[in-house]
Amino acid sequence: MPRKIILDCDPGHDDAMAILLAQGSPDIDLVGITTVAGNQTLDKTTLNARRVCSAAGITDVPICAGCAAPLLRPLVTAAYIHGESGLDGPQWPEPTVPLSDEHAVDFIVRTIMESDGDVTLVPVGPLTNIALALRREPRIVAKTREVVLMGGSSERGNHTPAAEFNIIVDPEAAAAVFSTPWPVTMVGLNLTHQAGAGPDVVERIRALGSPLARTVVDLLGFFGSTYKVAEGRPHPPVHDPCAVARVAKPELVEVQDAFVVVETKGEWTSGMTVTDFTGRLGRAPNAKVATVLDRAGFWDEMVSAIAALGPASR
Ligand code: BDR
Ligand code: CA
């Protein structure tokens, strides 16, 4: 049975790849896409979700806009990685798929409460929508199958030396998600840095020859250029689809139990996901932490998903 997921995202180049993997994988049933402010403002991330779905022929998945700002802090965006549009690189035609009238938080609560407990949340942006859904309807805790999120790191950060972007944008929301007693898997930078889109991958995608494949190649071209400048990386790490891959094919992503807590007050370390694998803090594990990626298997899944999609494919 394909696993039902809600993808909560802030597209974003790698968010776009996460949407494609979620819809193109036979192991995933994408029941909804919810958007949040993060890589860019909410109006831009929502437009981008619609652009990606239109380009990929994803017409049967509701897209719901969520929160325009973090719980307590002013919004910080990542134009230095994703450009002014949030999805710079390709030429995007006017999107053809509509936006739902339902707020993302209402959609998340309603979908989970109406489910048989079989819906997994896959947040790959700041955790604002998820924290507000918890506040609005605490009974979702018992009814959510699991939360598999891209965010944090068991090692260093990226937006600051200590903090990963999705967590530092809304650390209070992230703290709420990690301190809630539901099954959480953290797919952080220590894992996603293993998912570099090198020339081998780009050429495989280009060889698919479809308009969607060309769009993805253009996305990776822009993403690669900003990552070179921002972090000196030879190949851009495609973070967000790694969380989807963990749900689709768990064997692609090894995990270890750990206690994870989000630093919200540190002068230099705010937004850090302090990760204790060995029990030094005397706390029981509250999360699974992704550690090792099967890179070849991951890219096989990603390429097959892109090959399966396109304007007339679904
Ligand atoms: C995360 O931050 C965003 O820029 C990416 O889309 C990803 O979700 C990586 O730190
Ligand atoms: Ca993202």
Short mmCIF file of C-alpha atoms and ligand atoms in Angstrom, two decimals:
data_model
loop_
_atom_site.label_atom_id
_atom_site.label_comp_id
_atom_site.label_asym_id
_atom_site.label_seq_id
_atom_site.Cartn_x
_atom_site.Cartn_y
_atom_site.Cartn_z
CA MET A 1 0.00 0.00 0.00
CA PRO A 2 1.38 3.44 -0.86
CA ARG A 3 1.97 5.59 2.22
CA LYS A 4 -0.34 8.61 2.59
CA ILE A 5 1.52 11.86 3.16
CA ILE A 6 0.86 15.56 3.49
CA LEU A 7 3.85 17.47 2.16
CA ASP A 8 4.26 20.79 4.00
CA CYS A 9 6.72 22.87 1.99
CA ASP A 10 8.17 26.27 1.03
CA PRO A 11 9.21 25.82 -2.63
CA GLY A 12 12.20 26.24 -3.02
CA HIS A 13 14.26 24.19 -5.49
CA ASP A 14 14.60 21.09 -3.35
CA ASP A 15 10.96 21.40 -2.23
CA ALA A 16 10.07 21.21 -5.92
CA MET A 17 12.04 17.95 -6.13
CA ALA A 18 10.18 16.69 -3.04
CA ILE A 19 6.83 17.37 -4.73
CA LEU A 20 7.99 15.45 -7.82
CA LEU A 21 9.22 12.48 -5.81
CA ALA A 22 6.06 12.39 -3.70
CA GLN A 23 3.75 12.35 -6.72
CA GLY A 24 5.99 10.27 -9.00
CA SER A 25 6.76 7.48 -6.51
CA PRO A 26 4.44 4.46 -6.57
CA ASP A 27 5.12 4.06 -2.83
CA ILE A 28 3.55 7.41 -1.87
CA ASP A 29 -0.05 8.64 -1.95
CA LEU A 30 0.27 12.44 -1.87
CA VAL A 31 -2.99 13.56 -0.24
CA GLY A 32 -2.16 17.26 -0.04
CA ILE A 33 0.47 19.95 -0.43
CA THR A 34 0.52 22.71 2.17
CA THR A 35 2.70 25.80 1.91
CA VAL A 36 4.46 27.96 4.45
CA ALA A 37 6.70 31.02 4.38
CA GLY A 38 10.39 30.18 4.48
CA ASN A 39 12.60 30.12 1.42
CA GLN A 40 10.46 33.02 0.24
CA THR A 41 7.29 34.80 1.34
CA LEU A 42 4.08 32.76 1.47
CA ASP A 43 2.64 34.25 -1.72
CA LYS A 44 5.78 33.19 -3.60
CA THR A 45 6.09 29.69 -2.09
CA THR A 46 2.40 29.06 -2.82
CA LEU A 47 2.70 30.29 -6.40
CA ASN A 48 5.76 28.05 -6.76
CA ALA A 49 3.90 24.97 -5.52
CA ARG A 50 1.27 25.66 -8.19
CA ARG A 51 3.98 26.19 -10.83
CA VAL A 52 5.63 22.85 -10.03
CA CYS A 53 2.33 20.97 -10.01
CA SER A 54 1.32 22.56 -13.32
CA ALA A 55 4.65 21.64 -14.92
CA ALA A 56 4.40 18.07 -13.65
CA GLY A 57 0.74 17.51 -14.52
CA ILE A 58 -0.24 17.15 -10.85
CA THR A 59 -3.89 18.20 -11.03
CA ASP A 60 -5.52 15.99 -8.40
CA VAL A 61 -3.69 17.08 -5.24
CA PRO A 62 -5.08 19.98 -3.16
CA ILE A 63 -2.69 22.86 -2.55
CA CYS A 64 -3.43 24.88 0.61
CA ALA A 65 -1.63 28.03 1.71
CA GLY A 66 -0.65 28.26 5.37
CA CYS A 67 1.21 30.65 7.64
CA ALA A 68 2.87 33.79 6.28
CA ALA A 69 5.17 34.30 9.28
CA PRO A 70 6.82 32.30 12.07
CA LEU A 71 5.09 31.98 15.46
CA LEU A 72 7.10 34.68 17.25
CA ARG A 73 9.87 35.99 15.03
CA PRO A 74 10.07 38.06 11.88
CA LEU A 75 10.36 36.00 8.70
CA VAL A 76 13.85 35.32 7.35
CA THR A 77 14.01 34.12 3.72
CA ALA A 78 16.69 32.41 1.64
CA ALA A 79 16.90 34.40 -1.61
CA TYR A 80 20.66 33.81 -1.49
CA ILE A 81 19.94 30.15 -2.30
CA HIS A 82 16.57 30.14 -4.10
CA GLY A 83 16.52 33.58 -5.78
CA GLU A 84 13.96 36.39 -5.59
CA SER A 85 11.12 34.22 -6.89
CA GLY A 86 12.06 31.32 -4.59
CA LEU A 87 12.34 29.15 -7.71
CA ASP A 88 14.75 31.01 -9.99
CA GLY A 89 16.22 29.28 -13.04
CA PRO A 90 13.46 27.96 -15.31
CA GLN A 91 10.97 30.12 -17.22
CA TRP A 92 7.66 29.40 -15.51
CA PRO A 93 4.42 29.76 -17.46
CA GLU A 94 1.30 30.93 -15.63
CA PRO A 95 0.24 27.99 -13.39
CA THR A 96 -2.91 26.15 -14.39
CA VAL A 97 -3.68 24.31 -11.13
CA PRO A 98 -5.81 26.19 -8.60
CA LEU A 99 -5.25 27.04 -4.95
CA SER A 100 -7.66 25.51 -2.43
CA ASP A 101 -9.80 27.85 -0.26
CA GLU A 102 -8.91 25.87 2.87
CA HIS A 103 -6.13 27.12 5.15
CA ALA A 104 -3.20 24.69 5.41
CA VAL A 105 -3.63 24.30 9.18
CA ASP A 106 -7.33 23.45 8.77
CA PHE A 107 -6.48 21.02 5.97
CA ILE A 108 -3.85 19.25 8.07
CA VAL A 109 -6.17 18.95 11.08
CA ARG A 110 -9.20 17.85 9.05
CA THR A 111 -7.28 15.31 6.94
CA ILE A 112 -5.65 13.70 9.95
CA MET A 113 -8.80 13.68 12.10
CA GLU A 114 -10.86 12.14 9.26
CA SER A 115 -8.17 9.50 8.59
CA ASP A 116 -7.68 6.00 9.95
CA GLY A 117 -4.44 7.11 11.57
CA ASP A 118 -2.52 6.36 8.40
CA VAL A 119 -1.37 9.84 7.35
CA THR A 120 2.30 10.82 7.68
CA LEU A 121 3.30 14.47 7.87
CA VAL A 122 6.35 15.35 5.80
CA PRO A 123 7.34 18.94 6.63
CA VAL A 124 10.25 20.25 4.56
CA GLY A 125 10.07 23.94 5.48
CA PRO A 126 9.80 25.89 8.73
CA LEU A 127 7.49 24.06 11.15
CA THR A 128 4.97 26.90 11.69
CA ASN A 129 1.94 25.14 10.13
CA ILE A 130 2.62 21.94 12.05
CA ALA A 131 3.00 23.72 15.40
CA LEU A 132 -0.25 25.62 14.82
CA ALA A 133 -2.06 22.42 13.84
CA LEU A 134 -0.89 20.92 17.16
CA ARG A 135 -2.26 23.94 19.02
CA ARG A 136 -5.54 23.94 17.15
CA GLU A 137 -6.26 20.22 17.55
CA PRO A 138 -4.03 18.32 19.99
CA ARG A 139 -5.82 15.07 19.12
CA ILE A 140 -3.81 14.96 15.88
CA VAL A 141 -0.88 13.72 17.98
CA ALA A 142 -2.46 10.29 18.49
CA LYS A 143 -3.84 10.12 14.94
CA THR A 144 -0.70 11.03 12.98
CA ARG A 145 1.18 7.96 11.77
CA GLU A 146 4.52 9.75 11.98
CA VAL A 147 6.32 12.99 11.24
CA VAL A 148 9.29 12.70 8.89
CA LEU A 149 10.80 16.16 8.57
CA MET A 150 13.66 17.77 6.71
CA GLY A 151 15.30 20.11 9.16
CA GLY A 152 18.06 20.37 11.70
CA SER A 153 21.33 18.53 11.79
CA SER A 154 23.17 16.23 14.15
CA GLU A 155 26.32 18.11 13.15
CA ARG A 156 26.71 21.73 12.03
CA GLY A 157 24.12 24.13 10.63
CA ASN A 158 23.93 26.03 7.35
CA HIS A 159 22.11 29.31 7.96
CA THR A 160 24.32 29.80 11.02
CA PRO A 161 27.21 27.60 12.16
CA ALA A 162 24.82 25.97 14.65
CA ALA A 163 21.41 26.11 12.97
CA GLU A 164 19.82 24.66 9.89
CA PHE A 165 17.52 27.04 7.93
CA ASN A 166 14.10 25.39 8.51
CA ILE A 167 14.70 25.30 12.26
CA ILE A 168 16.21 28.78 12.70
CA VAL A 169 13.31 30.41 10.81
CA ASP A 170 10.86 29.21 13.47
CA PRO A 171 12.69 27.61 16.42
CA GLU A 172 9.67 27.82 18.73
CA ALA A 173 7.58 25.84 16.23
CA ALA A 174 10.37 23.28 15.84
CA ALA A 175 10.68 22.97 19.63
CA ALA A 176 6.95 22.20 19.82
CA VAL A 177 7.23 19.49 17.15
CA PHE A 178 10.22 17.77 18.80
CA SER A 179 8.76 17.94 22.31
CA THR A 180 5.43 16.38 21.27
CA PRO A 181 5.11 12.65 22.01
CA TRP A 182 4.59 11.45 18.44
CA PRO A 183 7.02 9.50 16.24
CA VAL A 184 9.44 12.00 14.70
CA THR A 185 12.24 11.31 12.23
CA MET A 186 14.75 14.11 11.67
CA VAL A 187 16.25 14.10 8.18
CA GLY A 188 18.86 16.78 8.74
CA LEU A 189 21.84 18.25 6.94
CA ASN A 190 24.13 15.45 8.11
CA LEU A 191 22.01 13.19 5.85
CA THR A 192 20.98 15.53 3.05
CA HIS A 193 24.54 16.62 2.33
CA GLN A 194 24.95 13.07 0.98
CA ALA A 195 22.34 13.85 -1.73
CA GLY A 196 24.45 16.06 -3.96
CA ALA A 197 23.17 16.51 -7.52
CA GLY A 198 26.44 15.91 -9.36
CA PRO A 199 26.90 15.87 -13.16
CA ASP A 200 26.06 12.13 -13.22
CA VAL A 201 22.60 12.90 -11.90
CA VAL A 202 22.01 16.00 -14.00
CA GLU A 203 22.90 14.07 -17.18
CA ARG A 204 20.51 11.23 -16.27
CA ILE A 205 17.70 13.73 -15.82
CA ARG A 206 18.57 15.62 -19.02
CA ALA A 207 18.54 12.33 -20.93
CA LEU A 208 14.86 11.84 -20.05
CA GLY A 209 14.27 14.51 -22.69
CA SER A 210 10.87 15.71 -21.45
CA PRO A 211 9.88 19.36 -20.81
CA LEU A 212 9.65 18.53 -17.09
CA ALA A 213 13.16 17.04 -17.14
CA ARG A 214 14.47 20.24 -18.78
CA THR A 215 12.78 22.29 -16.07
CA VAL A 216 14.46 20.16 -13.39
CA VAL A 217 17.86 20.55 -15.08
CA ASP A 218 17.33 24.35 -15.06
CA LEU A 219 16.35 24.21 -11.39
CA LEU A 220 19.48 22.24 -10.52
CA GLY A 221 21.62 24.63 -12.57
CA PHE A 222 20.48 27.66 -10.55
CA PHE A 223 20.57 25.76 -7.23
CA GLY A 224 24.09 24.56 -7.99
CA SER A 225 25.30 28.07 -8.78
CA THR A 226 24.02 29.59 -5.52
CA TYR A 227 25.30 26.69 -3.41
CA LYS A 228 28.78 27.13 -4.91
CA VAL A 229 28.80 30.78 -3.85
CA ALA A 230 27.08 30.35 -0.47
CA GLU A 231 28.82 27.20 0.74
CA GLY A 232 31.54 26.38 -1.77
CA ARG A 233 29.92 23.02 -2.51
CA PRO A 234 30.67 21.44 -5.90
CA HIS A 235 27.14 19.95 -6.16
CA PRO A 236 23.92 21.24 -4.61
CA PRO A 237 22.50 19.07 -1.82
CA VAL A 238 18.90 18.21 -2.64
CA HIS A 239 17.61 18.18 0.93
CA ASP A 240 13.84 17.90 0.90
CA PRO A 241 13.18 14.79 -1.21
CA CYS A 242 15.36 12.82 1.22
CA ALA A 243 12.50 13.02 3.75
CA VAL A 244 10.05 11.77 1.12
CA ALA A 245 12.47 8.97 0.20
CA ARG A 246 12.63 7.84 3.82
CA VAL A 247 8.83 7.33 3.75
CA ALA A 248 8.72 5.81 0.26
CA LYS A 249 11.62 3.39 0.74
CA PRO A 250 12.80 3.39 4.36
CA GLU A 251 15.80 1.21 3.47
CA LEU A 252 17.33 4.13 1.52
CA VAL A 253 17.85 6.15 4.71
CA GLU A 254 19.44 4.60 7.82
CA VAL A 255 18.35 6.07 11.14
CA GLN A 256 19.50 5.97 14.77
CA ASP A 257 17.51 6.71 17.92
CA ALA A 258 18.49 9.93 19.70
CA PHE A 259 17.27 12.64 22.04
CA VAL A 260 16.83 15.85 20.03
CA VAL A 261 16.08 19.23 21.56
CA VAL A 262 15.85 22.61 19.83
CA GLU A 263 17.84 25.49 21.32
CA THR A 264 15.61 28.57 21.34
CA LYS A 265 17.57 30.92 23.58
CA GLY A 266 21.26 30.56 22.79
CA GLU A 267 23.07 33.78 21.91
CA TRP A 268 25.05 32.00 19.18
CA THR A 269 23.28 28.67 18.95
CA SER A 270 19.58 29.53 18.58
CA GLY A 271 17.92 27.05 16.23
CA MET A 272 20.46 24.31 16.88
CA THR A 273 19.07 20.76 17.05
CA VAL A 274 21.14 19.37 19.92
CA THR A 275 21.33 15.65 19.16
CA ASP A 276 22.30 13.13 21.84
CA PHE A 277 22.94 9.66 20.39
CA THR A 278 24.61 8.26 23.50
CA GLY A 279 22.39 9.32 26.41
CA ARG A 280 24.84 11.83 27.87
CA LEU A 281 21.96 14.19 28.70
CA GLY A 282 20.14 11.41 30.57
CA ARG A 283 17.03 11.71 28.39
CA ALA A 284 15.21 8.93 26.57
CA PRO A 285 15.32 9.12 22.76
CA ASN A 286 12.45 11.17 21.30
CA ALA A 287 13.36 10.88 17.61
CA LYS A 288 14.93 8.82 14.90
CA VAL A 289 17.79 10.69 13.27
CA ALA A 290 18.73 9.94 9.67
CA THR A 291 22.42 9.11 9.35
CA VAL A 292 23.30 7.32 6.08
CA LEU A 293 21.80 7.74 2.60
CA ASP A 294 21.90 5.13 -0.15
CA ARG A 295 22.78 7.81 -2.70
CA ALA A 296 22.49 5.59 -5.79
CA GLY A 297 19.14 4.20 -4.68
CA PHE A 298 17.88 7.68 -3.84
CA TRP A 299 18.71 9.07 -7.27
CA ASP A 300 17.19 6.01 -8.97
CA GLU A 301 13.92 6.84 -7.22
CA MET A 302 14.17 10.53 -8.05
CA VAL A 303 14.90 9.93 -11.75
CA SER A 304 12.06 7.36 -12.07
CA ALA A 305 9.66 9.83 -10.45
CA ILE A 306 10.58 12.60 -12.90
CA ALA A 307 10.24 10.13 -15.78
CA ALA A 308 6.74 9.17 -14.58
CA LEU A 309 5.47 12.77 -14.52
CA GLY A 310 4.65 15.42 -17.08
CA PRO A 311 1.69 17.51 -18.18
CA ALA A 312 -0.22 14.66 -19.76
CA SER A 313 0.93 11.83 -17.51
CA ARG A 314 -1.62 11.76 -14.65
C1 BDR B 1 16.35 23.53 3.93
O1 BDR B 1 16.26 24.95 3.81
C2 BDR B 1 15.66 25.30 2.59
O2 BDR B 1 16.37 26.33 1.96
C3 BDR B 1 15.59 24.06 1.76
O3 BDR B 1 14.42 24.07 0.95
C4 BDR B 1 15.56 22.95 2.77
O4 BDR B 1 14.24 22.66 3.19
C5 BDR B 1 17.80 23.13 3.98
O5 BDR B 1 18.43 23.75 5.05
CA CA B 2 12.30 23.49 1.98
#
